[in-house]
Structures are given as C-alpha cells and as structure tokens.
Coordinates of N, CA, C and O and ligand atoms in Angstrom, one line a residue:
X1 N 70.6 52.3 79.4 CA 71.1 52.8 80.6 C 72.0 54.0 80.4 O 72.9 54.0 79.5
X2 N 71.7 55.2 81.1 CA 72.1 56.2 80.5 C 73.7 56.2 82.2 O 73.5 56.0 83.4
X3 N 74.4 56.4 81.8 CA 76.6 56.2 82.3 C 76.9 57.6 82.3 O 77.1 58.3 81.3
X4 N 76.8 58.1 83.7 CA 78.0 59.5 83.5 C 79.5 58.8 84.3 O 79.6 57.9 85.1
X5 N 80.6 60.0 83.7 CA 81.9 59.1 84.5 C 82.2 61.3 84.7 O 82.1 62.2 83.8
X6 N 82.6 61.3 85.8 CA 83.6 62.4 86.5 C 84.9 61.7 86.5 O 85.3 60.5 86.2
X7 N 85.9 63.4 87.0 CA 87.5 63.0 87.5 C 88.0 64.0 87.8 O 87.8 64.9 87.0
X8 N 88.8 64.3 89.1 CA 89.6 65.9 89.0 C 91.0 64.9 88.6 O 91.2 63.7 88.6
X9 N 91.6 65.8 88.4 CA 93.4 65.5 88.0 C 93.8 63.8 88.8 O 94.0 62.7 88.3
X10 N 93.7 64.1 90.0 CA 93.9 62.5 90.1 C 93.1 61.4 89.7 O 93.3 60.2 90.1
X11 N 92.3 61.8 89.0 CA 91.6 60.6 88.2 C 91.6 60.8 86.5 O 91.0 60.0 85.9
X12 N 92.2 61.8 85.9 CA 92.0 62.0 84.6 C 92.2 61.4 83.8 O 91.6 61.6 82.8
X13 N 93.3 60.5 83.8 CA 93.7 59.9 82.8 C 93.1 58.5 82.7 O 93.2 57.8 81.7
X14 N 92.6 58.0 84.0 CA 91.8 56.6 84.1 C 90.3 56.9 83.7 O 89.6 56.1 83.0
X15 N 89.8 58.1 84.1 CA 88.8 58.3 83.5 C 88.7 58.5 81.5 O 87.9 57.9 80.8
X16 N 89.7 59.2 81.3 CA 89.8 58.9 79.7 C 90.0 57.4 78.9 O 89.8 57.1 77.7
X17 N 90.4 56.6 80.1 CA 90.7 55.3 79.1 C 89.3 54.5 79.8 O 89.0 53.5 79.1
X18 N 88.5 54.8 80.8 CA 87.5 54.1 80.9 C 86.5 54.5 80.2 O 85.6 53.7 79.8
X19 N 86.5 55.6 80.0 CA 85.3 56.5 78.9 C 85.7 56.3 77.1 O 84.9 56.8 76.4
X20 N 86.8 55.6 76.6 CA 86.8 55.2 75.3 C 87.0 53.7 75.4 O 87.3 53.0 74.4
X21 N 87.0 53.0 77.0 CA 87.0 51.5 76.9 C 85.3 51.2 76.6 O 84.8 50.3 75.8
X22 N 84.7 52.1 77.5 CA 82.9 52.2 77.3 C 82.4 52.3 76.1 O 81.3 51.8 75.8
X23 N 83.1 53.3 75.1 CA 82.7 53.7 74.1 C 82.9 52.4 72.9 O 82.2 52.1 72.0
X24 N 84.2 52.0 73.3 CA 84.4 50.6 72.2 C 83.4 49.6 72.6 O 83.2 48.7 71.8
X25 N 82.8 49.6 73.7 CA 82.0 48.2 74.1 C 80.2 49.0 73.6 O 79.1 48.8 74.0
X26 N 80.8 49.9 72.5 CA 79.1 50.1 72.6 C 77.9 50.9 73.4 O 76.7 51.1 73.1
X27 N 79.0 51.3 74.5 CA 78.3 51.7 75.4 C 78.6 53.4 75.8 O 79.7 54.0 76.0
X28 N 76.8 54.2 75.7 CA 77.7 55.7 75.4 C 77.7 56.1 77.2 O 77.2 55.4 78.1
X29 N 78.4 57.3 77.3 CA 78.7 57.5 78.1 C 78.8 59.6 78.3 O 79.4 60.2 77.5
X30 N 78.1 60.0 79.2 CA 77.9 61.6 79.6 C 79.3 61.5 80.2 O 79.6 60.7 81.1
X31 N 80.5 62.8 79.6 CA 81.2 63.4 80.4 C 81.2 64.3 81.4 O 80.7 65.4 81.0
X32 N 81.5 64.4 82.5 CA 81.1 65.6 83.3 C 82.3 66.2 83.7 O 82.2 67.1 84.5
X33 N 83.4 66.0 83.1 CA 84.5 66.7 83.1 C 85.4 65.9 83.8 O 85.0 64.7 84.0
X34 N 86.7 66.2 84.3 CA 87.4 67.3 83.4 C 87.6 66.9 82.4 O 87.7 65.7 82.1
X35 N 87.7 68.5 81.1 CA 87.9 68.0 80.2 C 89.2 68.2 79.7 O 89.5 68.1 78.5
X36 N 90.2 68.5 80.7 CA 91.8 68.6 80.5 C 92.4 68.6 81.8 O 92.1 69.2 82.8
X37 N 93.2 67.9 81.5 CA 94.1 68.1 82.9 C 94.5 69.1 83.4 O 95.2 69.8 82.6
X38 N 94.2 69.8 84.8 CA 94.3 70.8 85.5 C 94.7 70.0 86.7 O 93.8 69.5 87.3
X39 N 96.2 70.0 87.3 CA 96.5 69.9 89.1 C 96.1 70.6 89.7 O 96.3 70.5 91.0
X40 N 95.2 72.0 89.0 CA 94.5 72.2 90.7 C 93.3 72.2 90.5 O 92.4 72.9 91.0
X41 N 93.2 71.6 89.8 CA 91.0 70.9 89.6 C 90.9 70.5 91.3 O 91.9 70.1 92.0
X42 N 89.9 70.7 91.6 CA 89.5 69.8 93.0 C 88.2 69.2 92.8 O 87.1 69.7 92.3
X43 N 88.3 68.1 93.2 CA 87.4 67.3 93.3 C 85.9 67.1 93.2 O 85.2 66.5 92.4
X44 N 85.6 67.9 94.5 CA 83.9 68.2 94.9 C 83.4 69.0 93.4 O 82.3 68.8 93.0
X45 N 84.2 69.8 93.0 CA 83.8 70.6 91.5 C 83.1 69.5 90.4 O 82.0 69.5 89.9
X46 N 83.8 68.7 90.4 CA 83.9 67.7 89.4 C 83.1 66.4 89.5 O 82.6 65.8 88.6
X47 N 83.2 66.2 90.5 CA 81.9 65.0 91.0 C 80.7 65.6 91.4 O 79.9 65.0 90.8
X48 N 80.1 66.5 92.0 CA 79.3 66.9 92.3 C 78.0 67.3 91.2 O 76.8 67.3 91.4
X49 N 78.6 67.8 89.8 CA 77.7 67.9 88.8 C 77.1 66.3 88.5 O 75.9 66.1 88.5
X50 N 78.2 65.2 88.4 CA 77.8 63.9 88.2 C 76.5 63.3 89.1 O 75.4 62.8 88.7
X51 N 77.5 63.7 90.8 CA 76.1 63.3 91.4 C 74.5 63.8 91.0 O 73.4 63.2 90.8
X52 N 75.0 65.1 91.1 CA 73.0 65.7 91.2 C 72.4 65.4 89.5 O 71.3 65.8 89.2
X53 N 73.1 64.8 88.8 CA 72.6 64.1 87.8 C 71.6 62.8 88.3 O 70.4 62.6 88.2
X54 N 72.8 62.1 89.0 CA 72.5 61.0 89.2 C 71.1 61.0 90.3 O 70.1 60.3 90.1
X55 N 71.4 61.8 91.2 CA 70.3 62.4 92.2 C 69.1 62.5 91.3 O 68.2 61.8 91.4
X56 N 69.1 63.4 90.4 CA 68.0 63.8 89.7 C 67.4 62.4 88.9 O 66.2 62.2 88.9
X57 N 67.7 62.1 88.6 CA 67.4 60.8 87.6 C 67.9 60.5 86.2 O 67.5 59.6 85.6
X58 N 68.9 61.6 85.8 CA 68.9 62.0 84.5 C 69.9 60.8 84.2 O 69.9 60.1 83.1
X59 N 70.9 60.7 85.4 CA 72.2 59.7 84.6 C 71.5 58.3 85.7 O 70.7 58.6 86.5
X60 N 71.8 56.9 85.4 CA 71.4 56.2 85.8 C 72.7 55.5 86.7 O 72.7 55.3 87.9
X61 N 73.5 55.3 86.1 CA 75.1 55.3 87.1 C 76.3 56.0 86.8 O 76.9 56.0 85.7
X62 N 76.7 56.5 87.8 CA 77.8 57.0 87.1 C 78.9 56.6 88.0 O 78.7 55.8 89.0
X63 N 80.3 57.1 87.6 CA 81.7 56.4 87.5 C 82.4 58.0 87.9 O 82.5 59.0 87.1
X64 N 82.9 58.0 89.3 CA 83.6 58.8 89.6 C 85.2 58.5 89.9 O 85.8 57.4 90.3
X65 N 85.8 59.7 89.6 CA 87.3 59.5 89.6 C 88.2 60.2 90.4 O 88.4 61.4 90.0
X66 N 88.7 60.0 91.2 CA 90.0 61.0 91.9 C 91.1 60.1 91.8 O 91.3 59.2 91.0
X67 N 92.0 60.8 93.1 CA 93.0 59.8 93.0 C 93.0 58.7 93.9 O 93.8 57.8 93.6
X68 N 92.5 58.7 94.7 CA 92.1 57.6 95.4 C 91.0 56.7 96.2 O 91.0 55.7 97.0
X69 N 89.9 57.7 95.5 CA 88.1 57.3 94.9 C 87.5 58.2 96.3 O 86.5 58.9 96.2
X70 N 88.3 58.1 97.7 CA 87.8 58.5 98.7 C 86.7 60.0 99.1 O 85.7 60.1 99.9
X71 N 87.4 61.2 98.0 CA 86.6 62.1 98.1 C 86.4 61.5 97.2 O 86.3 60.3 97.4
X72 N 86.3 61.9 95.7 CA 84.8 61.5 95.4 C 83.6 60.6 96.0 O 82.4 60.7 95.7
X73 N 84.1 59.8 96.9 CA 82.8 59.1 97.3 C 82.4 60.1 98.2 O 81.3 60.5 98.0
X74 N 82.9 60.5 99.2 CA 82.4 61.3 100.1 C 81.3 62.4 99.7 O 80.1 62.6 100.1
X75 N 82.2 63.1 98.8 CA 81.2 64.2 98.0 C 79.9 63.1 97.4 O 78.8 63.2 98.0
X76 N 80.1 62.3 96.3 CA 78.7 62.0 96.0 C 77.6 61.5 97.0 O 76.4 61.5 96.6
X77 N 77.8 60.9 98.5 CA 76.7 60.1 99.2 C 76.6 61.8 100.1 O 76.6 62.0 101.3
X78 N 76.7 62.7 99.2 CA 76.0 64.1 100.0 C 74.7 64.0 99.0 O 74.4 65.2 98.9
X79 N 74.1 63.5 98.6 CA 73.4 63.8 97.4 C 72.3 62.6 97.4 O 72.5 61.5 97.1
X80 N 71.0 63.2 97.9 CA 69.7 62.2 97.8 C 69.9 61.5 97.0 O 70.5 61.7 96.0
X81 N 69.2 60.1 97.4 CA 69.4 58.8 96.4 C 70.9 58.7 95.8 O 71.0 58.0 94.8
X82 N 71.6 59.1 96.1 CA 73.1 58.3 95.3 C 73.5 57.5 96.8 O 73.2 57.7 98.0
X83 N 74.3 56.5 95.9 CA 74.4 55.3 96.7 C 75.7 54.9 96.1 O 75.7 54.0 95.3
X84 N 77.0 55.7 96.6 CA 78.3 55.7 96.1 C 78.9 54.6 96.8 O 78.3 54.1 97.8
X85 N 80.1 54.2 96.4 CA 81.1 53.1 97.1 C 82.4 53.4 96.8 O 82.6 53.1 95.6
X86 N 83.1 53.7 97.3 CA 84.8 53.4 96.5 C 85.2 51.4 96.4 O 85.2 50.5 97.3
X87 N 85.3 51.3 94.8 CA 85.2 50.1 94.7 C 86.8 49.6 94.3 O 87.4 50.3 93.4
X88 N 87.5 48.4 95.0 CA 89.3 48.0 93.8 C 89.0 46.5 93.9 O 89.9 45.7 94.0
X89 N 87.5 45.9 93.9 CA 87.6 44.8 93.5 C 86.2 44.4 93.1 O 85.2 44.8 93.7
X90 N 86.4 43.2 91.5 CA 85.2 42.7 91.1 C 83.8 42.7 92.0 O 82.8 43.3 91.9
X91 N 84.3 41.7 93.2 CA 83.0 41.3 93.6 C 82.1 42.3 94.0 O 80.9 42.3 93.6
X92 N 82.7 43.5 94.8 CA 81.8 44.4 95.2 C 81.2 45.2 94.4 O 80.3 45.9 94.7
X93 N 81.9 45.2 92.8 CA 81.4 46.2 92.0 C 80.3 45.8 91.4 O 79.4 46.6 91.2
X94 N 80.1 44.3 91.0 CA 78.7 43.7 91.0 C 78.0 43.5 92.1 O 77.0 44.3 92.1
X95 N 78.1 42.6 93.2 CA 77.7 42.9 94.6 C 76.8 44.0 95.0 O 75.6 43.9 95.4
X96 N 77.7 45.2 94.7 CA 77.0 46.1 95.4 C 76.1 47.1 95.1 O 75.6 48.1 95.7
X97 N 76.0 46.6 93.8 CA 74.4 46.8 92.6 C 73.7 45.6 93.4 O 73.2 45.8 94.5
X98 N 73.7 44.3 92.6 CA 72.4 43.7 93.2 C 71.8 43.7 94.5 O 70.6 43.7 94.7
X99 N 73.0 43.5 95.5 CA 72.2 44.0 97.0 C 71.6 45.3 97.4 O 70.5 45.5 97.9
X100 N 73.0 46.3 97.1 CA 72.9 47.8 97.8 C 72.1 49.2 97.1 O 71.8 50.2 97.6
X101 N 72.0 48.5 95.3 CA 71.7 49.3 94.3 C 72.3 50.5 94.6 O 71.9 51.6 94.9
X102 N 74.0 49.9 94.5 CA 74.9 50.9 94.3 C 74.5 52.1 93.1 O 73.7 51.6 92.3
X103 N 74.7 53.0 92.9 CA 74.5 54.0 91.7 C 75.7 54.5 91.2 O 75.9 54.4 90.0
X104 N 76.6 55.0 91.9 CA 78.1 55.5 92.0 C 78.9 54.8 92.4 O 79.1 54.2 93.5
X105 N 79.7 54.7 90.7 CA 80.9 53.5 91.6 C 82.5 54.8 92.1 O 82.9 55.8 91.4
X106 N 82.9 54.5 93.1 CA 84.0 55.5 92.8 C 85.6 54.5 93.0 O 85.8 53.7 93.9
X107 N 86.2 55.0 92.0 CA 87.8 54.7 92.0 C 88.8 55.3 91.7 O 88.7 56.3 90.9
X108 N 89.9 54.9 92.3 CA 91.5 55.8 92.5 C 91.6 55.7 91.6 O 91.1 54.7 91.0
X109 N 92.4 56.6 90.8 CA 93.3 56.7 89.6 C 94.6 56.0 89.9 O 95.2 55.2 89.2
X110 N 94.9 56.6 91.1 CA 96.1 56.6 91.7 C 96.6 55.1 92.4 O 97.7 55.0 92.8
X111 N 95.7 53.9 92.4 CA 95.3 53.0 92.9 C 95.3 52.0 92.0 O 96.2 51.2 92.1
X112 N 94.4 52.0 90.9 CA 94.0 50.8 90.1 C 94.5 51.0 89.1 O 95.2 52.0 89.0
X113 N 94.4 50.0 87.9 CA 95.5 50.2 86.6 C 94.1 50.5 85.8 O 92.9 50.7 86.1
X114 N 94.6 50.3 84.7 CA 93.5 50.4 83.8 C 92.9 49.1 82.8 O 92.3 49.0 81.7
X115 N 93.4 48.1 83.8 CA 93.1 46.8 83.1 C 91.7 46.2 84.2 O 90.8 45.5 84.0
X116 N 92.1 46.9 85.3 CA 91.2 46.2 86.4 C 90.2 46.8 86.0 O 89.1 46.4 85.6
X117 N 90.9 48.6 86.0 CA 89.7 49.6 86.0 C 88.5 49.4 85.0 O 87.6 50.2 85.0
X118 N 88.5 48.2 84.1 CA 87.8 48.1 83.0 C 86.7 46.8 83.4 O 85.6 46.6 82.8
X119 N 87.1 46.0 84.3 CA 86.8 44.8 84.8 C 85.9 45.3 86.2 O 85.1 44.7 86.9
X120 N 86.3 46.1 86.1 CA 85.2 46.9 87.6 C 84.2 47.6 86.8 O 83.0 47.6 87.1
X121 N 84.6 48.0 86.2 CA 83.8 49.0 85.0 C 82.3 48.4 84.8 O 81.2 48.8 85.2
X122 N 82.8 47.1 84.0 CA 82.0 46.5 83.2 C 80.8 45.7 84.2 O 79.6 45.5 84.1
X123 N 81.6 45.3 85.1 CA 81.3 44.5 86.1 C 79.9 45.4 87.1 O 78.9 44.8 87.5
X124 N 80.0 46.6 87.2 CA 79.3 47.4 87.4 C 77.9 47.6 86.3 O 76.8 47.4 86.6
X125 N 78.2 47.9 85.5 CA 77.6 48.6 84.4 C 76.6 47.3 84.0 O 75.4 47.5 83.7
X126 N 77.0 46.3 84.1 CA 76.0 44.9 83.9 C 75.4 44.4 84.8 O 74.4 43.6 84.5
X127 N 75.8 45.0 86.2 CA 74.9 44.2 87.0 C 73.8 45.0 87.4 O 73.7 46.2 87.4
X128 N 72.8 43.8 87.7 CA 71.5 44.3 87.9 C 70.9 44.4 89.6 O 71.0 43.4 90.3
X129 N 70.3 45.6 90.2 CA 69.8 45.2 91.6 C 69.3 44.1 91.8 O 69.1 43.8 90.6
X130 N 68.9 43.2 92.4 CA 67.8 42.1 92.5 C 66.6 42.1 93.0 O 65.8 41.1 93.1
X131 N 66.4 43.7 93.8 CA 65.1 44.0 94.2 C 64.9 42.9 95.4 O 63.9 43.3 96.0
X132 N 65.5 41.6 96.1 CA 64.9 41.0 96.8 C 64.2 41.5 98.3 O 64.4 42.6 98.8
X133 N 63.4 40.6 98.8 CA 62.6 41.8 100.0 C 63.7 42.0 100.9 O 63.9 43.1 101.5
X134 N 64.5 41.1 101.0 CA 65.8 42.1 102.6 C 66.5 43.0 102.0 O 66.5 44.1 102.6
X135 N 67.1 43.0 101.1 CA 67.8 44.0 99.8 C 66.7 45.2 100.1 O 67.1 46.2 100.7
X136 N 65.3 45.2 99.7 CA 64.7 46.1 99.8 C 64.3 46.6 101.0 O 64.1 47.8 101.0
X137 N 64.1 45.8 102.1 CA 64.1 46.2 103.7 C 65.3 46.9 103.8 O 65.2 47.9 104.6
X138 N 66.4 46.8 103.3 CA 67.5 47.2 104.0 C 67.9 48.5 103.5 O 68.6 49.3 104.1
X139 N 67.2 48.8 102.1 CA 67.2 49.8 101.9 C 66.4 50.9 102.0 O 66.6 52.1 101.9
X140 N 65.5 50.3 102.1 CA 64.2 51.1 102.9 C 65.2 51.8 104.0 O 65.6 53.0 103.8
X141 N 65.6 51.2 105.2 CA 66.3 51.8 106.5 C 67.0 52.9 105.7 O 66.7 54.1 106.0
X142 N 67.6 52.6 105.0 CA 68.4 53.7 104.3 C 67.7 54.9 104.2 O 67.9 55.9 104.8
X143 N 66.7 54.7 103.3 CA 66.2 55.5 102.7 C 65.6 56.9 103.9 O 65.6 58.1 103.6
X144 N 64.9 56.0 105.6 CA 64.4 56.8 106.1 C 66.1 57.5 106.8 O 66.1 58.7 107.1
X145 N 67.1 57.0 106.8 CA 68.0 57.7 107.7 C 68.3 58.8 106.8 O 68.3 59.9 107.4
X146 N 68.5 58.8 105.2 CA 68.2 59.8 104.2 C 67.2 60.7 104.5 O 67.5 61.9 104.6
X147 N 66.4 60.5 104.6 CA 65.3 61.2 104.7 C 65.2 62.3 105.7 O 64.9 63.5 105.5
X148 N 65.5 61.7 106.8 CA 65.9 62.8 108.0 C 67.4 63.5 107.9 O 67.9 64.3 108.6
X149 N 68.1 62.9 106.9 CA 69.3 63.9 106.4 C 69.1 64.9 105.9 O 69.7 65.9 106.2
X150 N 68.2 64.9 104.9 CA 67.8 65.9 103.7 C 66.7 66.4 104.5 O 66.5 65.3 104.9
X151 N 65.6 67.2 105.2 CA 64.7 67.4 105.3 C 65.2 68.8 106.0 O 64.3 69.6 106.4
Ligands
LIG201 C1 94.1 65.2 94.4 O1 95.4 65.5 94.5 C2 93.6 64.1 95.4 O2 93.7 64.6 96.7 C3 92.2 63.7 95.1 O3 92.2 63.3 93.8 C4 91.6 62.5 95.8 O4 92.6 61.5 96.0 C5 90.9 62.8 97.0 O5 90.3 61.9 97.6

C-alpha cells in the first residue's frame, strides 16, 4: 500500500512524528511536504499535491495535516475520488475505511497528541473497505453526486 502524509505549519511537527512512527513500523511513506517549518505555509499548497496523488491513483491513502484537520479536509474532498474525513477518534478511523472507503484521513496538529495520533494512524492504515453491497450502494450515490460535480 503505497501512504502519502501532507502538513502546512499547523500540522508539522505531528506530521514528522507520524512519518518516522510509519517508518519504524515498516511501513514507507511519500512526503508531500512541508519540508520545514514555514508559519506562513498555507494549507491548500500542501494538501492539494497529496490529494491529486491520491485522485490519480498513485498514493493509495494519504494522511493530511493542519492545525485543526478542517481545511485540509475541505481542500482534499475537492478532488475526484478522494474520500477525506477529519478524524480524533479510533473508531472512525477504521470505520470509515471499511464502510466509506475513506482514502484521506485528515488531523489537527493542534488537537491531537502524538500518542493518539499514532493509534489513528495505524488504525487507518490497516483497515480494510469491506466492499459490502450497501457500503457499495452508498457509494455508488456518492460517486454519481461526484460525477455531476466534476463534469
Ligand atoms: C494555520 O494557522 C491553520 O489555520 C491551519 O493549519 C488549519 O487549522 C486550517 O484548517
């Protein structure tokens, strides 16, 4: 499974401890920046390369960062097929893979510690969609309200 993780300044430093918590578990990981702290990085810069990754097919989930996940999520569900969430707890971060085939998880820097942030992480990164037929009906709906978004 190929993992990209973004961050502007309110997410930098959570983003660096979740991108060498990934790296000790084995698991590699595409940076999409930043790759230094800048307070006036903005956001949409910084997630948006991640998303149209993720859009395109190239990254398979990625892990967005601000300071309080909100724009990053907003910016990435601009972007065909991503299926962002701002997530600050387990259940939904597995959850909302196997039902929603979440793609983008997004979280606060500014919010979560870096103990959760690893437990959301992982929790994500392992879970699997389940493909079931309402799961897939429901995203189907999705897909056509997308459709007439993008066209
Ligand atoms: C940056 O200061 C902050 O506004 C941004 O990281 C984020 O919280 C936006 O949602």
């Amino acid at each position: 499974m190929k993992i990209g993780i973004a961050a502007d300044h309110g997410g930098f430093t959570l983003k660096q401890e979740i991108r060498d918590m990934l790296e000790g578990n084995d698991i590699s990981v595409t940076d999409f920046g930043a790759d230094e702290l800048d307070s006036s990085d903005d956001y949409p810069d910084l997630v948006a390369p991640l998303a149209r990754a993720v859009s395109a097919g190239l990254i398979d989930r990625g892990i967005a960062v601000c300071g309080s996940g909100v724009g990053a999520s907003v910016v990435a569900n601009k972007f065909p097929g991503v299926r962002a969430a701002l997530i600050t707890e387990t259940y939904s971060a597995r959850q909302g893979v196997e039902h929603d085939n979440m793609n983008l998880m997004c979280l606060g820097g500014r919010v979560i510690g870096p103990e959760l942030a690893r437990e959301l992480v992982l929790a994500f990164v392992k879970a699997q969609y389940t493909g079931e037929a309402r799961h897939r009906r429901r995203l189907q709906k999705v897909e056509k309200i997308e459709a007439r978004m993008f066209k």
